[in-house]
mmCIF file of C-alpha atoms and ligand atoms in Angstrom:
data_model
loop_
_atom_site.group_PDB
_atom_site.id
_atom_site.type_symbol
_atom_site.label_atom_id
_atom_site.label_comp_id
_atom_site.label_asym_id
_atom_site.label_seq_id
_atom_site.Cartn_x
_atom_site.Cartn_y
_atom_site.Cartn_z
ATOM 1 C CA UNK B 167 -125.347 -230.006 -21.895
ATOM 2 C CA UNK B 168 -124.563 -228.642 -18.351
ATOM 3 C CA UNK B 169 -124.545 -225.741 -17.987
ATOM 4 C CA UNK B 170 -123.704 -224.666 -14.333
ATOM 5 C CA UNK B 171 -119.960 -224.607 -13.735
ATOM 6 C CA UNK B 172 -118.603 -226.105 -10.335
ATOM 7 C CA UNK B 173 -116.797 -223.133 -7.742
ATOM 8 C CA UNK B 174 -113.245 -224.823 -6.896
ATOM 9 C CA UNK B 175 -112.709 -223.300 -3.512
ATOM 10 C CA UNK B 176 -116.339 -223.357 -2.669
ATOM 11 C CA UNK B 177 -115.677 -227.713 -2.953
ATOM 12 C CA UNK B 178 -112.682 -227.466 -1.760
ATOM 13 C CA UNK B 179 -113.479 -225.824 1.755
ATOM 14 C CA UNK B 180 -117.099 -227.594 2.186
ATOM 15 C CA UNK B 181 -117.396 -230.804 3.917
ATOM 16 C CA UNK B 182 -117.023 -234.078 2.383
ATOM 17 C CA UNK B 183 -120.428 -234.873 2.431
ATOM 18 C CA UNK B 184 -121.464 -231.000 1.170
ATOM 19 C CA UNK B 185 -119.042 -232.144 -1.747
ATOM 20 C CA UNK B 186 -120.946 -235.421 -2.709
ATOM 21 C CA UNK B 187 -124.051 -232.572 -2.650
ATOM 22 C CA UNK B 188 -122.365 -230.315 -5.099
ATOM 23 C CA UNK B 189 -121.633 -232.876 -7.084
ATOM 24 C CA UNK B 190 -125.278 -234.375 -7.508
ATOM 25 C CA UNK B 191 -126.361 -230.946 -8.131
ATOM 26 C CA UNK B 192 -124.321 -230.234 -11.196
ATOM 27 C CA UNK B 193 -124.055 -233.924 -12.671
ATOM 28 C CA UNK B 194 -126.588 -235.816 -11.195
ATOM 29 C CA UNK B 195 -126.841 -239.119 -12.750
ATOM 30 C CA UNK B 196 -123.943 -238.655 -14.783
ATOM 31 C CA UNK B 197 -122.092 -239.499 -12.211
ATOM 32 C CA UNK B 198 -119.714 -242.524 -11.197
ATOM 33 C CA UNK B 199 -118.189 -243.616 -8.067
ATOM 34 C CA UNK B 200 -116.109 -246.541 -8.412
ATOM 35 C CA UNK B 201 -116.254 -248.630 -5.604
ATOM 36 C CA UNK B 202 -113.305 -250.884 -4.379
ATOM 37 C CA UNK B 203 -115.480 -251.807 -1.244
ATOM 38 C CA UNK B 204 -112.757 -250.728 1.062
ATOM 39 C CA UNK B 205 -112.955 -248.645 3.608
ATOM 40 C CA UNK B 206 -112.890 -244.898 1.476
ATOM 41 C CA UNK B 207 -115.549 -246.826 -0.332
ATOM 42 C CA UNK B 208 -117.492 -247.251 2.165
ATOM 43 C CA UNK B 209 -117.427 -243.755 3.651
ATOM 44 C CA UNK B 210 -118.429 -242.683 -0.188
ATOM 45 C CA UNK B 211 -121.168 -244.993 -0.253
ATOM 46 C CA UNK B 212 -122.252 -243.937 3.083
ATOM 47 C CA UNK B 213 -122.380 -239.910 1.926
ATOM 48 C CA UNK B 214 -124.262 -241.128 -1.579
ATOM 49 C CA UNK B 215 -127.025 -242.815 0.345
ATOM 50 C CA UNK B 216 -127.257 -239.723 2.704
ATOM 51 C CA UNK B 217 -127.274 -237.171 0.111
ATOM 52 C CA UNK B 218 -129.874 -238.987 -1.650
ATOM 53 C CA UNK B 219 -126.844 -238.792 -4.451
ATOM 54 C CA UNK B 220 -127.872 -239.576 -8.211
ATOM 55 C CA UNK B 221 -124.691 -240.895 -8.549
ATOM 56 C CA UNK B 222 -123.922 -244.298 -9.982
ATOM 57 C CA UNK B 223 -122.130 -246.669 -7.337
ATOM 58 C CA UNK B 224 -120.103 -249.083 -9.904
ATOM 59 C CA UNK B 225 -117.923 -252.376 -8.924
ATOM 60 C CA UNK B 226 -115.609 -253.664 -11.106
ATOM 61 C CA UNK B 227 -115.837 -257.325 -10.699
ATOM 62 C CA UNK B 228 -112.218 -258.664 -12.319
ATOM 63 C CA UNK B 229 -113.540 -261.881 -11.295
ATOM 64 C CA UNK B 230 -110.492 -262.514 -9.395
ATOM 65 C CA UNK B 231 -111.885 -261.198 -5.850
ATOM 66 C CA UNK B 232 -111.396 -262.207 -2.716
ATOM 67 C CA UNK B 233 -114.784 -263.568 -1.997
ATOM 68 C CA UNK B 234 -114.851 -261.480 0.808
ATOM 69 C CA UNK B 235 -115.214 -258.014 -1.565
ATOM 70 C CA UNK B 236 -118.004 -259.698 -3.079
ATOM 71 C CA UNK B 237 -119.650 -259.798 0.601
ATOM 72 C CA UNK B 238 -118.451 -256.495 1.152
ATOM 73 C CA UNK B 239 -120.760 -255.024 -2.061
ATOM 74 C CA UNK B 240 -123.731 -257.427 -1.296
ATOM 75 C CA UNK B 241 -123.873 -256.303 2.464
ATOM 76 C CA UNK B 242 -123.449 -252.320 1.235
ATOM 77 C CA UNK B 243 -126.418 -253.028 -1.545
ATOM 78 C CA UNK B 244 -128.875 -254.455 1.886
ATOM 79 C CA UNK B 245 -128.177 -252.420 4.260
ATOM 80 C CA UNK B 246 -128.428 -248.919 2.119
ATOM 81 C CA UNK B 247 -130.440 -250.020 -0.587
ATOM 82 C CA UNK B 248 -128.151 -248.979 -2.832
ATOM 83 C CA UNK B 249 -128.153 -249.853 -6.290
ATOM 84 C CA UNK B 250 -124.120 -250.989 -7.333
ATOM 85 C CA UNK B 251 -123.737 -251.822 -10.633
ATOM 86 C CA UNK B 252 -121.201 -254.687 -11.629
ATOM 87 C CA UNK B 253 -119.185 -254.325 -14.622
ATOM 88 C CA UNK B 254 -116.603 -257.276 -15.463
ATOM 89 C CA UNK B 255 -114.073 -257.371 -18.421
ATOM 90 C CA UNK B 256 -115.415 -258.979 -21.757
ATOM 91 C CA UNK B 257 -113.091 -262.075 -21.136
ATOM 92 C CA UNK B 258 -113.201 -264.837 -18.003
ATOM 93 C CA UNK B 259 -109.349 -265.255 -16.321
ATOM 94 C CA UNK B 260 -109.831 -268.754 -17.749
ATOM 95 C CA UNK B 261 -110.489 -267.273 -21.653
ATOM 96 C CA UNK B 262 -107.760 -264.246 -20.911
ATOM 97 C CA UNK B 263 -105.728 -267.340 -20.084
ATOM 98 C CA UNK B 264 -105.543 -269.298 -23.418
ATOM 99 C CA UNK B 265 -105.682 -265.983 -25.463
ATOM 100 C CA UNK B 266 -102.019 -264.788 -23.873
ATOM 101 C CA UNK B 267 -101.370 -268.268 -22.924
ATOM 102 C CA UNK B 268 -99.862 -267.618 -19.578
ATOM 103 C CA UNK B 269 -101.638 -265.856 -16.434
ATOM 104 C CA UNK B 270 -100.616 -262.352 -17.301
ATOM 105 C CA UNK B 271 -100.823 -260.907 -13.520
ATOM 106 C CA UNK B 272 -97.850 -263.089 -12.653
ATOM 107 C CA UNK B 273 -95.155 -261.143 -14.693
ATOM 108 C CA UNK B 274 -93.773 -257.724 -14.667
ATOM 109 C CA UNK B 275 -95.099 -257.031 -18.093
ATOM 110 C CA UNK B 276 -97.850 -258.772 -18.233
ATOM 111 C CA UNK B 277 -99.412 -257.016 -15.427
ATOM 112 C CA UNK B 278 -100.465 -253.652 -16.749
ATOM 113 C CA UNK B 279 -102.223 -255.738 -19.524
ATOM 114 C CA UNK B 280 -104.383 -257.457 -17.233
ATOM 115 C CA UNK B 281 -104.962 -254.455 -14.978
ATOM 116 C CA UNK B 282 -106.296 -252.595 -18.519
ATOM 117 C CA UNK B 283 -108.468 -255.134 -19.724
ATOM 118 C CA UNK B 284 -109.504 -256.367 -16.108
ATOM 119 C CA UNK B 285 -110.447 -252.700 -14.487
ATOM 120 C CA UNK B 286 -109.448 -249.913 -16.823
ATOM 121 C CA UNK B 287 -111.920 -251.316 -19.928
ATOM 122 C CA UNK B 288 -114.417 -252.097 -17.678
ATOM 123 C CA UNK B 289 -114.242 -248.599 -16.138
ATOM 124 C CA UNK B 290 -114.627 -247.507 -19.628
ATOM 125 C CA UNK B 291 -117.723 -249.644 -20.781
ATOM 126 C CA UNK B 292 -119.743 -248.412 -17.377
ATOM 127 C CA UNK B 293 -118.815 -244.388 -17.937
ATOM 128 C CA UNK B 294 -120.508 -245.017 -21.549
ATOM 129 C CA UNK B 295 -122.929 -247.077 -19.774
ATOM 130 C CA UNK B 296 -124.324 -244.017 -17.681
ATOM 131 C CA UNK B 297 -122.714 -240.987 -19.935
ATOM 132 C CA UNK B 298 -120.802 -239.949 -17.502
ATOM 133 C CA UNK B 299 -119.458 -236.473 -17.115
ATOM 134 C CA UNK B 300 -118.567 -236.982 -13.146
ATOM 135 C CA UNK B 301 -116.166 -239.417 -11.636
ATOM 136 C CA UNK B 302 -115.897 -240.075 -7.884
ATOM 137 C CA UNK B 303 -112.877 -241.321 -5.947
ATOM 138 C CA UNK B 304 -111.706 -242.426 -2.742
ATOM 139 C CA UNK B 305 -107.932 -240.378 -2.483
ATOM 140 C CA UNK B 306 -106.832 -239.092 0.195
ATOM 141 C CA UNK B 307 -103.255 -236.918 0.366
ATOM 142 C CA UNK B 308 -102.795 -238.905 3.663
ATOM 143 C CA UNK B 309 -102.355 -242.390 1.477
ATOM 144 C CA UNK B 310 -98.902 -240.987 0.957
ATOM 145 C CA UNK B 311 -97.041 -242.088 -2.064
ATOM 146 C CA UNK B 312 -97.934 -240.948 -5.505
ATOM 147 C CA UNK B 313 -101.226 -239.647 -3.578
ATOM 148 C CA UNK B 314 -99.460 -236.925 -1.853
ATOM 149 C CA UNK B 315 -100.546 -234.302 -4.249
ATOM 150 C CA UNK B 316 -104.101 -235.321 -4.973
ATOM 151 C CA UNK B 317 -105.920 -232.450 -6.056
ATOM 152 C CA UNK B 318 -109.833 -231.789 -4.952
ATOM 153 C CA UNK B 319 -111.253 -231.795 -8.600
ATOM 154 C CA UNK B 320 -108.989 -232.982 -11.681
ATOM 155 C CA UNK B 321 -109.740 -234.342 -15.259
ATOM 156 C CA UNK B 322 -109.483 -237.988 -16.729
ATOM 157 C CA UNK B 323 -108.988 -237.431 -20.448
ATOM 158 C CA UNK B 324 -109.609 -241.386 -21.539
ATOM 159 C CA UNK B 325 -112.577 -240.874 -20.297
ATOM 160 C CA UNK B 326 -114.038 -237.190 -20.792
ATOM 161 C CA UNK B 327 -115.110 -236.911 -16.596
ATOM 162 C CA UNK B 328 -113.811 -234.463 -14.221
ATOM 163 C CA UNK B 329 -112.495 -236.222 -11.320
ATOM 164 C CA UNK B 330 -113.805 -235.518 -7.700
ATOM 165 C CA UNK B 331 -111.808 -236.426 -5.087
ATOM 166 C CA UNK B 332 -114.097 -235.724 -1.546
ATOM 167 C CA UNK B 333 -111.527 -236.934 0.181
ATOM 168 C CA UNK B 334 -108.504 -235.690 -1.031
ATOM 169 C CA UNK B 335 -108.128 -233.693 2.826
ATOM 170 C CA UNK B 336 -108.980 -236.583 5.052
ATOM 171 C CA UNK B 337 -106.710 -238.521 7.009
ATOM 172 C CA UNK B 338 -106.853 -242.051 8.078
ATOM 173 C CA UNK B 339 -108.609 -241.372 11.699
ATOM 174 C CA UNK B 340 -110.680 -238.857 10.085
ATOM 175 C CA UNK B 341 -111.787 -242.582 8.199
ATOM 176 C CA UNK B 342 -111.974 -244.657 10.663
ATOM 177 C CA UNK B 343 -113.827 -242.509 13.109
ATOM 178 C CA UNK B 344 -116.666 -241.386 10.379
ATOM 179 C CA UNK B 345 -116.690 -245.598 10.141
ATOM 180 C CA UNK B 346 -117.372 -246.007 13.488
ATOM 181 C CA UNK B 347 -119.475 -242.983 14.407
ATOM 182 C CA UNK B 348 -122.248 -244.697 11.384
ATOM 183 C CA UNK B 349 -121.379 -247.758 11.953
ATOM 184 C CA UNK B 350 -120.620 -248.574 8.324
ATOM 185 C CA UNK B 351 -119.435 -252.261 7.384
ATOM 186 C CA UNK B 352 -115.615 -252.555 6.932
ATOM 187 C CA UNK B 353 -113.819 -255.180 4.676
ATOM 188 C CA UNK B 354 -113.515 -258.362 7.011
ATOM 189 C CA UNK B 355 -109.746 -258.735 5.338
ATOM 190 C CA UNK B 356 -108.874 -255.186 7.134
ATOM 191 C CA UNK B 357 -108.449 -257.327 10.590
ATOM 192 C CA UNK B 358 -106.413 -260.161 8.665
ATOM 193 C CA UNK B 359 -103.304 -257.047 8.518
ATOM 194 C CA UNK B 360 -104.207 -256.297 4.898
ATOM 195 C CA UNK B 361 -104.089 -252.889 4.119
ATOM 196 C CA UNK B 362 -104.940 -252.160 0.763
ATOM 197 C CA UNK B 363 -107.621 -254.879 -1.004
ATOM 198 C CA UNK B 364 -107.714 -255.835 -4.737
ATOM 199 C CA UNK B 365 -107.733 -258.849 -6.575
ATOM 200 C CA UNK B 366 -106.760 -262.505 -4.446
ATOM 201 C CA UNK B 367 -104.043 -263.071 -6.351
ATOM 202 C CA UNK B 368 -101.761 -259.955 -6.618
ATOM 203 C CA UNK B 369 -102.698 -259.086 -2.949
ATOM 204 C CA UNK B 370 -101.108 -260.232 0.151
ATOM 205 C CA UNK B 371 -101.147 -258.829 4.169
ATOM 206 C CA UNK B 372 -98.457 -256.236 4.747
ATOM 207 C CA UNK B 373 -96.008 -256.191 7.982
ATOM 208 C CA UNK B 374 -95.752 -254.351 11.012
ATOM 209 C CA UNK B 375 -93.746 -251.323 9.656
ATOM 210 C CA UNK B 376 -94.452 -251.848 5.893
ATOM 211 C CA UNK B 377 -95.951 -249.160 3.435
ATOM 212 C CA UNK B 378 -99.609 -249.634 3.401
ATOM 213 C CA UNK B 379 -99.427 -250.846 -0.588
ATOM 214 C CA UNK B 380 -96.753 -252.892 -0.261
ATOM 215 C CA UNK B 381 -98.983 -255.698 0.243
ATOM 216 C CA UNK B 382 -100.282 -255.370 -3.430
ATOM 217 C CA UNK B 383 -98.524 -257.451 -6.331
ATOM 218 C CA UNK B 384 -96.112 -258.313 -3.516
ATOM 219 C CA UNK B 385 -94.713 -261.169 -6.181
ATOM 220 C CA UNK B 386 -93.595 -258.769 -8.668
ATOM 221 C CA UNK B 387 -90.797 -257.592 -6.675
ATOM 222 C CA UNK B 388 -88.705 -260.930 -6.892
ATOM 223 C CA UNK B 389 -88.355 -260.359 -10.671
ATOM 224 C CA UNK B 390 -88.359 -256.519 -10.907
ATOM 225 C CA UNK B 391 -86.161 -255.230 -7.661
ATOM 226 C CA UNK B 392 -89.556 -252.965 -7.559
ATOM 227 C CA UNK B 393 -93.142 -253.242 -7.552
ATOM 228 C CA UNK B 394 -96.218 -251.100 -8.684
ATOM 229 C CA UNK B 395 -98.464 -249.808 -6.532
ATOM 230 C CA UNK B 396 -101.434 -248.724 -8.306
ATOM 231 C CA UNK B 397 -102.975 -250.521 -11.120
ATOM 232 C CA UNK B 398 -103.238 -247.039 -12.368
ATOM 233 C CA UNK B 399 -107.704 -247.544 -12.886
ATOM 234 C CA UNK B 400 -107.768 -243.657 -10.987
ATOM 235 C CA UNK B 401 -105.494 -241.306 -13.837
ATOM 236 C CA UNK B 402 -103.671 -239.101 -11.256
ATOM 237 C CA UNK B 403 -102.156 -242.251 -10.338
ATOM 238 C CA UNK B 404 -101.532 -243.231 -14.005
ATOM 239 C CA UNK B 405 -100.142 -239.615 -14.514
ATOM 240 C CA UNK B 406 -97.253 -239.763 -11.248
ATOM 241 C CA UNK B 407 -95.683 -242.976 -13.015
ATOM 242 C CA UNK B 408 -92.436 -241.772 -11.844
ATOM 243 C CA UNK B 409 -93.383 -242.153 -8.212
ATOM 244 C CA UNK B 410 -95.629 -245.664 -9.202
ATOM 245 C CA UNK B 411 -93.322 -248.452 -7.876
ATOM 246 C CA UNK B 412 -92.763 -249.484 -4.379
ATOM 247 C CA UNK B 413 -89.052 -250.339 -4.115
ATOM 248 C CA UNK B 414 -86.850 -252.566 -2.403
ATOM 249 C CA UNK B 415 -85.449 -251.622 0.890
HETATM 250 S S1 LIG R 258 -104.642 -256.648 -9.794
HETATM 251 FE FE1 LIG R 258 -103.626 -258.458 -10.666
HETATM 252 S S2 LIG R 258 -105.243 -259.899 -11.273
HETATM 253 FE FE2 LIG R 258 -106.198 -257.896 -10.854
HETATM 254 S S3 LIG R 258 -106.352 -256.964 -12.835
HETATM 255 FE FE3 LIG R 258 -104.403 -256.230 -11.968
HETATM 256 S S4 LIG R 258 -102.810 -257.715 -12.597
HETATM 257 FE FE4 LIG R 258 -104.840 -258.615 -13.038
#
């Protein structure tokens, strides 16, 4: 049972890495941060190792990766000797496949299927995995969209875990010069002009002048005048579904 209850504006006004400290003091080991291996990730991952964190790194292998995210969480596991634990969905794409008999990801409806039972179950076997209470995420206000809003500490009720969001204040130099300044890896796919990285097949580059998520299930929008933009894994994003497609301009 814990016991000690976590001060709001005390997280709120510390520094991100303070936060990842306040954190491992009140949860400890009972924490998750789910790692997409992009570039929030990496500044997570960074503040775990330096806080000497408790907290659980997990990757949620869909199996449909570029191979280049697989790199990504290899190269983070070397060079901080961090311990990343892979969790993949109880089905292969091939056996998801022949039970729907079609490649769900490809339709309008037949994505949020395949984004539950690719990342949301998965996120759900590794929080019973390592009883987690604590969840840790990569939002930032400064992602725009349905992220506007983001909120420093919030609840997931599928899963029982208050939500931490460290950096729910930064903005994208903020990222990129806590990158550079400890020299942490950064997803090769970045300098290919994608902006956002999930799985190969529902990802594409974006365009000079583009949202930064438009790049994701990019081949929705010829059927659907609209796309999504989150696959809806983090529950603040499931919760804004009004604000949760990209549409056509
Ligand atoms: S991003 Fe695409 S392939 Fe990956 S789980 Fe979601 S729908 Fe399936």
């Amino acid at each position: 049972m814990l016991t000690i209850e976590i001060n709001k504006e005390e997280f709120a006004t510390a520094e991100a890495l303070d936060r990842i400290r306040i954190i491992d003091a009140i949860y400890g080991a009972r924490t998750i941060h789910l790692s997409s291996m992009q570039k929030t990730a990496g500044a997570l991952m960074h503040m775990i190792y330096r806080a000497k964190s408790q907290a659980n790194i997990v990757f949620i292998d869909t199996q449909l990766h570029f191979p280049e995210t697989l790199a990504m969480r290899d190269q983070f596991q070397k060079k901080y000797g961090l311990d990343i634990t892979t969790v993949q969905p109880d089905l292969t794409p091939l056996e998801q496949n022949q039970r729907f008999g079609t490649e769900l990801h490809r339709y309008v409806d037949g994505q949020p299927l395949c984004c539950h039972l690719r990342k949301e179950l998965p996120l759900f076997k590794a929080v019973e995995q390592f009883q987690a209470k604590a969840l840790i995420t990569g939002l930032m206000r400064a992602e725009g969209n349905g992220r506007t809003d983001v909120q420093p500490i919030g609840r997931d009720p599928r899963i029982g875990c208050t939500v931490f969001n460290p950096l729910f204040d930064w903005n994208s130099q903020q990222l990129e010069s806590y990158i550079r300044e400890n020299d942490i890896p950064i997803h090769p796919l970045y300098a290919q002009s994608f902006a956002s990285i999930g799985c190969a097949v529902c990802t594409t580059p974006v365009k000079a002048g583009e949202d930064s998520r438009a790049g994701r299930w990019r081949h929705l929008r010829a059927t659907n005048g609209s796309q999504p933009i989150y696959c809806n894994i983090n529950y603040s994003d499931k919760s804004n579904l009004t604000r949760n497609t990209l549409k056509k301009s």
